[in-house]
Amino acid sequence: MCGIAGILSTTGRPETNGADGSTSLRAPLERMLEHINHRGPDDSGVSIFQTEAAAVALAHTRLSILDLSPAGHQPMQDARTGNWITFNGEIYNFRDVRERLDASPAAWRSESDTEVILRAYERWGKDCLEHLRGMFAFALWDNARQELFIARDRLGIKPLYYYATDGLFLFGSEVRALLASNLVPRKLDAVALWQYLGYQSVPAPRTLIEGVNVLKPGCWMTVDAAGRVREESYWDLLGNAATEAQTVSMSESRRRVRELLEEATALHLVSDVPVGAFLSGGIDSSAIVALVREAGQQPRTFSVVFDESAYDENIYAQKIAARFQTEHTEVHLTDKALLDELPLALEQMDHPTGDGVNTYVVSRAVRSTGIKVALSGLGGDEFFAGYPSFKRLRRTMKYLRHWGNAPQGLRSLAAGAIKRLGGSSVQATKAAAMIGGDGELASVFPVTRQLLSNEQRRSLMHEAWPQAVAATPDPYVALLAERYRRATTAEMLSLISYAEGRTYMHDVLLRDTDQMSMAHALEVRVPLLDHKLVEYLMGLPDEHKLSNGTPKRLLVESLDGLLPEEIVKRPKRGFTLPFEPWMRGGLRGFCETRLSPERVGSRGFFKPERVRGLWQSFLDGGASVSWSRLWILVVLEDWLERNGVEYDN
């Protein structure tokens, strides 16, 4: 696991190319590398060279997991083709791919998966991606074609940000790397800000920096020597669903899922350093620990413990640790300890989201023990129908179908009545939006994930804020509508899995996991997002995944008694820090400073009195103002200040 960065200059302008056509790229590239060196403290490298038509600068900072020797140094060149690569991630099946490429040990100069990608590209070109099983983001300079080939893994586990302007193309593992180049204007994207307020993160491909985008999951991109950019998708959650899963029996689906779970776990344990595991005591993390134990390893497990009993899951984590005889470590966290750490945690938030601090805390604890790799249960809720959204949306969509032919005027009246009766409560706001909409899943699902509705966002924005921004199409509605039109055979639970996987999971959970774990040079692996497993799950009919009284029934039954009943039947609770009491207590001053008229209130896009009113309502215990609505403003202001990002109104 590593950090990557690079610059492609396709012009001969003296301000981008030095006398030798490349040296002026060194200073911005080294600044980029400096700002991501936390991702890989074990080694780093820079390669800058002039080709027939372009200047190329590649950088890499290394966290050594596979092949700890200098032979794994990057950027790495293939001596036979002249191709170069800088790669972030892990290819879990690299030994199998290596064997297919050339079984002779003498044909290889390292034991790294990086060299395997280079050789796979030589053999299969862009189709090499079809052979890779893992998490990855890489940039490969194709010397023969004189083009940069960049690619990202299927689920978007590893990030890759880019910025394209006349004659220059920059990329990196983090937004801060691009900003550090001083070649990217620090200008706030107004549309992205609007979307951030709605979804506590910016939906891909945008970021909060105008012109900086993230390569979408399951996609590759080429940039040629003329600066032409081409992007294509090579994999899709629905399009690559396993067709053979559509007609299997219930018993066969359980057998096959168990087989894929064991296979994925074994692959994710491939490492030349010890592997730990996050353990909350929920079904997903417990399943991972159980599977590691079944694979013959004694895992080291880690969990966070709170004084606030309503948030503490310690008893469940302890039961799993005892059952599977793990070497267990508890991390005790108080509001004072978090307050001490918070500035550092937010400093490591490369791109703001309403979550992430929890991952920072547990990652820090794991890394402090010397562990470089940890397994996470992320993905279980999305693909084993664990979220309440799966049950609620099935029920909601059946109800809304009765309204499908009702006149829009009647639907609007019903929505208005709900708002009048429910006031400004979250439930009433979302119910009204669903009733008043078109009744399609593509427009209903995003409402379930909204933090602030359009109306609530408008009330927050300054009078000078451009109203046209609020009228821009919702990116999640557009994404889902376009994809659902082609998914003619997918059943409801798979459609919801697609929505969860491409929205909240990708734009919040995976982004937070990467930026907050890599802040401590900790590699987090996610076995439940193995693409072979996900493809099979997406192909199964709904009846195989419905809970039937057992949460994540398919996962639980596939493990066939491996998990204790008290873990399976326990009330569902996400891993959440007790921010609500903390923000009224030890974190109050920290939040008030950033929400003040002198800070976020002075930036020209929020009404200072509205922000102040929301904060006071929260302090007074107002039910309609949740801590998360204010926390995203605190995080936003901290990020804007730290990165010197300006809003040009």
C-alpha positions in Angstrom: 0.0 0.0 0.0 1.4 3.3 -1.0 0.9 6.8 -2.3 1.3 7.8 -5.9 1.5 11.1 -7.8 2.5 12.4 -11.2 2.5 15.1 -13.8 2.2 14.7 -17.6 3.2 17.8 -19.6 2.2 17.7 -23.2 3.5 21.2 -24.2 6.9 22.6 -24.7 6.2 25.8 -22.7 9.2 26.9 -20.7 7.2 27.3 -17.5 6.4 23.6 -17.6 9.5 22.2 -19.2 13.0 23.0 -18.3 16.0 23.1 -20.6 16.1 19.3 -20.7 12.3 19.1 -21.1 11.7 17.8 -17.7 13.6 19.4 -14.8 11.0 22.1 -14.0 8.5 19.3 -13.1 10.7 18.2 -10.2 9.8 20.9 -7.7 6.0 20.5 -8.0 6.3 16.7 -8.1 8.5 16.7 -4.9 5.9 18.9 -3.2 3.2 16.4 -4.1 5.3 13.6 -2.8 6.0 15.4 0.5 2.3 15.8 1.1 1.6 12.0 0.8 4.7 10.6 2.4 2.6 9.5 5.5 1.0 6.9 3.2 4.4 5.1 2.8 7.2 5.8 5.2 9.3 2.8 4.1 10.6 4.1 0.8 10.0 6.7 -1.9 11.1 7.4 -5.4 10.8 9.9 -8.2 11.3 9.4 -12.0 11.2 12.3 -14.4 11.9 11.7 -18.1 11.4 13.3 -21.5 9.7 11.2 -24.2 9.2 11.8 -27.9 6.3 14.1 -27.3 5.8 14.7 -23.6 7.5 15.2 -20.2 6.6 12.6 -17.6 7.1 12.9 -13.8 6.1 9.9 -11.6 6.4 9.7 -7.8 5.8 7.0 -5.2 5.9 6.6 -1.5 6.0 3.0 -0.2 4.4 1.0 2.6 6.2 -2.4 2.2 3.7 -5.3 2.5 4.8 -7.6 -0.4 8.4 -8.1 -1.3 10.1 -6.0 1.4 13.3 -5.9 -0.5 14.6 -3.0 -2.6 13.5 -4.9 -5.7 10.0 -3.6 -5.0 11.1 0.0 -5.4 8.8 2.3 -7.4 8.4 4.0 -9.8 9.3 0.7 -11.6 10.3 0.3 -15.2 9.9 -2.7 -17.5 13.3 -2.9 -19.2 11.9 -4.8 -22.1 9.2 -2.3 -23.1 10.4 0.9 -21.5 7.0 1.2 -19.7 6.9 2.8 -16.2 4.4 2.3 -13.4 3.6 3.9 -10.0 1.1 1.7 -8.2 -1.0 1.9 -5.0 -2.8 -1.2 -3.7 -2.5 -4.9 -3.5 -3.1 -7.6 -6.2 -4.0 -10.6 -4.1 -3.8 -13.1 -7.0 -0.5 -11.8 -8.3 1.3 -15.2 -7.9 -1.4 -16.9 -10.0 -1.1 -14.2 -12.7 2.7 -14.4 -12.5 2.5 -18.1 -13.1 0.4 -17.6 -16.2 2.7 -15.0 -17.6 5.9 -16.8 -17.0 6.5 -19.7 -14.6 10.2 -19.4 -14.6 11.6 -17.7 -11.4 14.5 -16.5 -13.5 12.2 -14.4 -15.6 11.4 -12.1 -12.7 13.6 -9.6 -10.9 11.3 -9.2 -7.8 8.6 -10.9 -5.8 6.3 -7.9 -6.1 2.8 -7.5 -7.5 3.9 -4.3 -9.2 6.2 -6.1 -11.6 3.3 -8.5 -12.4 1.1 -5.5 -13.4 3.8 -4.3 -15.8 4.2 -7.7 -17.4 0.4 -8.2 -17.5 0.0 -4.9 -19.4 2.7 -6.0 -21.8 0.8 -9.2 -22.5 -2.9 -8.1 -22.4 -2.8 -4.3 -22.7 -5.7 -2.6 -21.0 -7.4 -6.0 -20.7 -4.9 -6.8 -18.0 -7.4 -5.3 -15.5 -9.7 -8.3 -16.1 -7.0 -10.6 -14.6 -6.3 -8.5 -11.5 -8.0 -9.4 -8.2 -7.5 -6.8 -5.5 -7.6 -3.1 -4.7 -5.6 -0.8 -6.8 -5.0 2.6 -8.4 -2.0 3.0 -10.7 -0.6 5.1 -13.5 1.4 3.4 -16.2 3.3 5.2 -19.0 3.0 3.2 -22.2 6.2 4.0 -24.0 5.1 2.6 -27.4 1.8 4.4 -27.5 3.2 7.5 -25.8 0.2 7.7 -23.4 -0.5 7.6 -19.7 -2.8 4.7 -18.7 -4.4 5.1 -15.3 -6.9 2.7 -13.7 -8.8 2.1 -10.5 -10.2 -1.1 -8.9 -13.7 -2.3 -9.5 -15.3 -1.1 -6.2 -13.2 2.0 -5.8 -11.4 0.9 -2.7 -8.3 2.9 -3.6 -8.7 6.5 -4.8 -7.1 8.3 -7.7 -7.7 12.1 -8.1 -6.8 14.0 -11.2 -6.7 17.5 -12.7 -6.5 18.4 -16.4 -5.7 21.7 -17.9 -4.1 23.0 -21.1 -0.9 21.1 -21.5 -0.9 19.5 -18.0 -2.4 16.4 -16.4 -1.8 15.8 -12.7 -2.9 12.8 -10.6 -2.4 11.6 -7.1 -3.7 9.4 -4.3 -5.0 12.4 -2.4 -6.4 15.9 -3.2 -3.8 17.5 -1.0 -1.0 16.2 -3.3 -2.6 18.0 -6.3 -3.0 21.2 -4.3 0.6 21.0 -3.1 1.9 21.2 -6.7 0.8 24.8 -6.8 -0.4 24.0 -10.3 -4.1 23.6 -9.2 -6.1 26.7 -8.2 -7.5 26.4 -4.7 -11.0 27.4 -5.8 -14.1 26.0 -4.2 -16.5 24.2 -6.6 -19.9 25.7 -5.8 -21.9 22.7 -7.1 -19.7 20.3 -5.1 -20.4 22.3 -2.0 -24.1 22.1 -2.6 -23.8 18.3 -3.0 -21.6 18.0 0.1 -24.3 19.6 2.2 -26.8 17.1 0.9 -24.8 13.9 1.3 -22.0 14.7 3.8 -19.5 14.1 1.1 -19.1 15.1 -2.6 -20.5 12.5 -5.0 -17.9 11.2 -7.5 -16.5 12.3 -9.8 -16.4 15.8 -8.3 -14.4 17.1 -5.3 -14.7 20.4 -3.5 -11.9 21.8 -5.6 -13.0 23.1 -9.0 -11.5 21.0 -11.7 -10.2 18.2 -9.5 -12.1 14.9 -10.0 -11.8 11.3 -8.9 -11.6 8.5 -11.4 -14.8 6.5 -11.0 -14.7 3.0 -9.7 -14.2 0.2 -12.3 -12.9 2.7 -14.8 -9.6 3.4 -16.7 -8.4 6.6 -18.4 -5.8 7.4 -21.0 -4.1 10.7 -21.6 -2.1 10.9 -24.8 0.8 13.1 -25.8 -1.6 15.6 -27.3 -3.4 15.9 -24.0 -6.5 14.0 -25.2 -8.3 12.3 -22.3 -10.4 9.2 -22.8 -12.3 7.4 -20.0 -14.1 4.0 -20.1 -15.7 1.6 -17.7 -14.4 -2.0 -17.6 -16.6 -3.3 -14.8 -19.9 -2.6 -13.3 -21.8 -3.8 -10.2 -24.9 -4.7 -12.1 -23.4 -5.4 -15.5 -21.0 -8.0 -14.1 -23.5 -9.7 -11.8 -23.0 -13.5 -12.0 -25.7 -14.9 -14.3 -25.2 -18.4 -12.9 -26.4 -17.2 -9.5 -29.8 -16.4 -10.8 -31.1 -20.0 -10.9 -29.3 -21.8 -8.1 -31.0 -23.4 -5.1 -31.0 -21.9 -1.6 -28.6 -24.6 -0.4 -26.3 -24.1 -3.4 -26.1 -20.4 -2.9 -25.1 -20.9 0.8 -22.4 -23.4 -0.2 -21.0 -21.1 -2.9 -21.1 -18.0 -0.8 -19.2 -19.8 2.0 -16.6 -21.0 -0.6 -16.2 -17.4 -1.9 -15.9 -16.0 1.6 -13.1 -18.5 2.4 -11.4 -17.8 -0.8 -11.5 -14.0 -0.4 -10.3 -14.2 3.2 -7.4 -16.4 2.2 -6.4 -14.0 -0.6 -6.6 -11.0 1.8 -4.2 -12.7 4.2 -1.5 -12.8 1.6 1.2 -10.6 3.1 4.9 -10.6 4.1 4.0 -8.8 7.4 1.5 -9.7 10.2 -2.3 -9.0 9.6 -4.7 -7.7 12.2 -8.5 -7.1 12.2 -11.0 -4.5 13.3 -13.6 -6.0 15.7 -16.7 -4.2 16.7 -18.6 -7.3 17.7 -21.1 -6.9 14.9 -21.9 -9.6 12.3 -19.5 -8.3 9.6 -16.3 -7.9 11.7 -17.1 -11.1 13.6 -17.5 -13.0 10.4 -14.1 -11.8 9.2 -12.4 -12.8 12.5 -14.1 -16.2 12.3 -13.0 -16.8 8.7 -9.4 -15.8 9.6 -9.5 -18.4 12.4 -10.9 -21.0 10.0 -8.0 -20.2 7.7 -5.7 -21.4 10.4 -4.4 -18.1 11.7 -4.8 -16.5 15.1 -5.8 -12.9 14.4 -4.9 -9.9 16.4 -8.1 -7.9 16.9 -8.8 -4.3 17.9 -11.9 -2.5 19.2 -12.8 1.0 20.6 -14.3 1.3 24.1 -16.3 4.3 25.3 -17.4 5.5 28.7 -20.8 6.2 27.2 -22.6 2.9 27.6 -25.1 3.7 24.8 -22.2 3.6 22.3 -20.1 0.9 23.8 -20.0 -2.5 22.1 -17.2 -3.9 24.2 -19.1 -6.9 25.5 -19.8 -8.3 22.0 -16.2 -7.7 20.8 -14.9 -9.5 23.9 -17.2 -12.5 23.3 -15.9 -12.9 19.7 -12.3 -12.4 20.8 -12.8 -15.2 23.4 -14.6 -17.5 21.1 -11.9 -17.4 18.4 -9.0 -17.0 20.8 -7.7 -13.7 19.3 -5.0 -11.5 20.7 -7.4 -8.7 21.6 -6.6 -5.0 22.2 -9.1 -2.4 23.5 -8.7 1.3 22.7 -10.3 3.4 25.4 -11.6 6.8 24.1 -13.0 9.8 26.0 -14.1 13.2 24.8 -10.9 14.7 26.3 -8.7 12.2 24.4 -10.6 12.9 21.2 -10.3 16.7 21.7 -6.6 16.3 22.1 -6.4 14.3 18.9 -9.1 16.1 16.8 -6.8 18.7 15.2 -4.5 15.9 14.0 -7.5 13.8 12.8 -9.0 16.6 10.8 -5.6 17.6 9.5 -5.4 14.1 8.0 -8.9 14.4 6.4 -7.7 14.9 2.8 -11.3 15.6 1.6 -14.0 16.4 4.1 -16.8 14.0 5.0 -19.2 13.8 7.9 -17.5 10.6 9.1 -14.0 9.3 9.3 -12.7 10.3 12.8 -13.7 6.9 14.1 -11.5 5.2 11.5 -8.6 7.5 12.4 -8.8 6.5 16.1 -8.9 2.8 15.6 -6.3 2.9 12.8 -3.9 4.8 15.1 -4.3 2.2 17.8 -3.7 -0.7 15.4 -0.6 0.9 13.8 0.9 1.8 17.2 1.2 -1.9 17.9 3.4 -2.4 14.8 0.7 -3.9 12.6 0.8 -2.6 9.0 -2.3 -4.5 7.7 -5.8 -4.8 9.1 -9.0 -6.5 7.8 -12.3 -4.7 7.9 -15.9 -5.9 7.5 -16.8 -3.0 5.3 -19.2 -4.1 2.5 -21.3 -6.5 4.6 -24.2 -4.1 5.0 -24.2 -3.2 1.3 -24.1 -6.6 -0.2 -25.8 -8.8 2.4 -28.8 -6.5 2.7 -27.8 -5.3 6.2 -28.9 -1.7 6.2 -32.5 -0.8 7.2 -32.8 0.7 3.8 -33.2 -2.7 2.2 -36.4 -3.5 4.2 -37.8 0.0 4.2 -37.3 0.6 0.5 -38.9 -2.7 -0.5 -41.9 -1.6 1.6 -41.8 2.0 0.4 -41.6 1.1 -3.3 -44.6 -1.2 -3.0 -46.6 1.7 -1.5 -45.4 4.3 -4.0 -46.4 2.1 -6.9 -50.0 2.7 -5.8 -49.3 6.4 -6.3 -47.6 5.9 -9.6 -50.6 7.0 -11.7 -51.8 9.7 -9.3 -51.7 13.3 -10.7 -48.6 15.3 -9.7 -50.9 17.8 -8.0 -52.3 15.2 -5.7 -48.9 13.9 -4.8 -47.8 17.5 -4.0 -50.8 18.0 -1.8 -50.0 14.8 0.1 -46.4 15.8 0.5 -47.4 19.2 1.8 -49.7 17.6 4.4 -46.9 15.4 5.6 -44.6 18.4 6.1 -47.3 20.4 8.0 -48.0 17.4 10.3 -44.3 16.4 10.8 -42.8 19.9 10.9 -39.1 20.0 10.3 -38.4 16.5 11.5 -36.0 14.3 9.4 -38.7 11.6 8.9 -41.3 14.1 7.7 -38.9 15.8 5.3 -37.9 12.6 3.7 -41.4 11.1 3.5 -42.7 14.3 1.9 -39.9 14.2 -0.7 -40.7 10.5 -1.6 -44.4 11.1 -1.8 -44.0 14.2 -3.9 -41.5 12.7 -6.3 -41.9 10.4 -9.3 -42.0 7.2 -7.3 -39.0 5.6 -9.0 -36.2 4.0 -6.9 -33.6 6.2 -8.6 -35.1 9.3 -7.1 -36.4 7.7 -3.8 -33.1 6.1 -2.7 -31.0 9.3 -2.6 -33.6 10.8 -0.2 -32.8 8.1 2.3 -29.1 9.1 2.3 -29.6 12.9 2.4 -28.4 14.8 5.4 -29.9 18.1 4.4 -32.8 18.4 1.9 -32.9 20.9 -0.9 -35.2 23.1 1.1 -32.9 22.9 4.2 -29.9 23.7 2.1 -31.6 26.8 0.5 -32.5 28.1 4.0 -28.8 27.9 5.0 -27.3 29.6 1.9 -26.6 33.3 1.7 -28.7 35.5 -0.5 -25.8 36.0 -2.8 -25.4 32.3 -3.4 -26.2 31.5 -7.1 -29.6 29.9 -7.2 -28.7 28.1 -10.4 -26.5 25.8 -8.3 -29.4 24.5 -6.4 -31.2 23.7 -9.7 -28.4 21.4 -10.9 -29.5 17.8 -11.3 -28.9 15.5 -8.3 -25.9 13.4 -9.2 -27.1 10.3 -7.5 -30.6 10.4 -9.1 -28.9 10.8 -12.5 -26.4 8.0 -11.8 -29.1 5.5 -10.6 -31.7 6.4 -13.3 -29.2 5.9 -16.1 -28.0 2.5 -14.7 -31.4 1.2 -13.7 -32.7 1.7 -17.3 -30.2 -0.9 -18.4 -30.7 -3.3 -15.5 -33.8 -5.0 -16.8 -33.4 -8.3 -15.0 -32.0 -7.1 -11.6 -34.2 -7.6 -8.6 -34.9 -5.0 -5.9 -32.2 -5.9 -3.3 -29.5 -5.9 -6.0 -30.7 -2.5 -7.2 -30.4 -1.2 -3.6 -27.0 -2.8 -3.2 -25.9 -1.0 -6.4 -27.2 2.3 -4.9 -25.5 1.8 -1.6 -22.3 0.6 -3.2 -22.0 3.5 -5.6 -23.1 6.3 -3.2 -22.5 6.1 0.5 -20.1 3.2 0.5 -17.9 4.7 -2.2 -18.1 8.4 -1.4 -18.0 8.2 2.4 -17.0 4.8 3.8 -14.2 3.9 1.3 -12.9 7.5 1.1 -12.7 7.7 4.9 -11.2 4.3 5.3 -8.4 5.1 2.9 -7.5 8.6 4.1 -7.8 7.9 7.8 -6.0 4.6 7.8 -3.2 5.7 5.5 -2.7 8.7 7.8 -1.0 6.2 10.0 0.5 4.1 7.2 -2.0 1.3 7.9 -3.3 -0.7 5.0 -7.0 -1.7 5.5 -8.2 -4.7 3.4 -11.9 -5.4 2.8 -12.5 -9.1 2.0 -16.3 -8.6 1.7 -15.6 -6.4 -1.3 -13.8 -9.1 -3.2 -15.2 -8.6 -6.7 -15.8 -12.3 -7.3 -17.9 -12.5 -4.1 -19.8 -9.3 -4.9 -20.5 -10.5 -8.5 -22.1 -13.6 -7.1 -24.2 -11.8 -4.5 -25.4 -9.2 -7.1 -26.7 -12.1 -9.2 -28.7 -13.9 -6.6 -32.5 -13.5 -6.5 -34.0 -11.5 -3.6 -35.4 -14.6 -1.9 -31.8 -15.7 -1.1 -31.0 -12.5 0.7 -34.2 -11.5 2.5 -33.7 -11.4 6.2 -36.6 -13.7 7.2 -36.1 -12.6 10.8 -32.3 -13.2 10.7 -30.1 -10.1 10.0 -27.9 -10.6 7.0 -29.4 -14.0 6.7 -27.3 -15.1 3.6 -24.0 -14.3 5.4 -25.1 -15.9 8.7 -26.4 -19.1 7.1 -23.4 -19.4 4.8 -21.2 -19.5 7.8 -23.4 -22.3 9.1 -23.2 -21.8 12.9 -19.8 -20.2 13.0 -21.2 -17.1 14.6 -22.8 -17.3 18.0 -26.6 -16.6 18.2 -26.1 -13.6 20.6 -24.0 -11.8 18.0 -26.5 -12.6 15.2 -29.5 -11.5 17.2 -28.0 -8.4 18.9 -29.5 -5.0 18.0 -27.8 -3.4 15.0 -25.6 -0.5 15.7 -23.1 1.2 13.5 -19.7 2.1 14.7 -20.3 5.7 15.7 -18.4 7.9 18.1 -20.6 9.7 20.7 -20.4 13.0 19.0 -23.8 14.3 20.2 -22.9 14.4 23.9 -19.3 15.4 23.2 -20.3 18.4 21.0 -22.3 19.6 23.9 -19.4 18.9 26.2 -15.7 18.7 25.6 -15.9 19.6 21.9 -18.2 22.5 22.3 -15.5 25.2 22.1 -13.9 23.6 19.2 -17.1 23.5 17.2 -18.3 27.0 18.2 -15.0 28.6 17.0 -15.5 27.1 13.5 -19.2 27.9 13.3 -18.7 31.5 14.3 -19.6 34.5 12.1 -15.8 35.2 11.9 -15.1 31.8 10.4 -17.5 29.8 8.3 -20.0 32.6 8.6 -17.7 35.0 6.8 -17.1 33.0 3.7 -20.0 34.4 1.7 -22.0 31.2 1.1 -23.8 30.7 4.5 -26.1 33.0 6.4 -24.2 33.5 9.7 -27.4 34.0 11.7 -28.8 30.7 10.3 -25.7 28.8 11.3 -25.8 30.3 14.7 -29.5 29.5 15.1 -28.9 25.8 14.1 -26.1 25.6 16.7 -28.2 27.0 19.5 -31.1 24.8 18.6 -28.7 21.8 18.8 -27.4 22.9 22.2 -31.0 23.3 23.4 -31.8 19.8 22.4 -33.8 20.5 19.3 -34.9 17.2 17.8 -34.8 18.5 14.2 -31.1 19.5 14.4 -28.9 16.4 14.6 -25.2 16.7 15.5 -24.2 15.4 12.1 -25.8 18.4 10.3 -23.6 20.8 12.3 -20.5 18.5 12.3 -20.3 18.6 8.5 -20.1 22.4 8.8 -17.3 22.2 11.4 -15.3 19.8 9.2 -15.9 21.9 6.1 -14.6 25.1 7.8 -11.6 23.4 9.3 -10.7 21.9 5.8 -11.2 25.2 3.9 -9.0 27.1 6.4 -6.3 24.5 6.5 -6.1 24.2 2.7 -6.5 27.9 1.8 -9.5 27.2 -0.4 -11.4 30.3 -1.5 -15.0 30.7 -2.7 -15.1 33.1 -5.7 -18.6 34.7 -5.7 
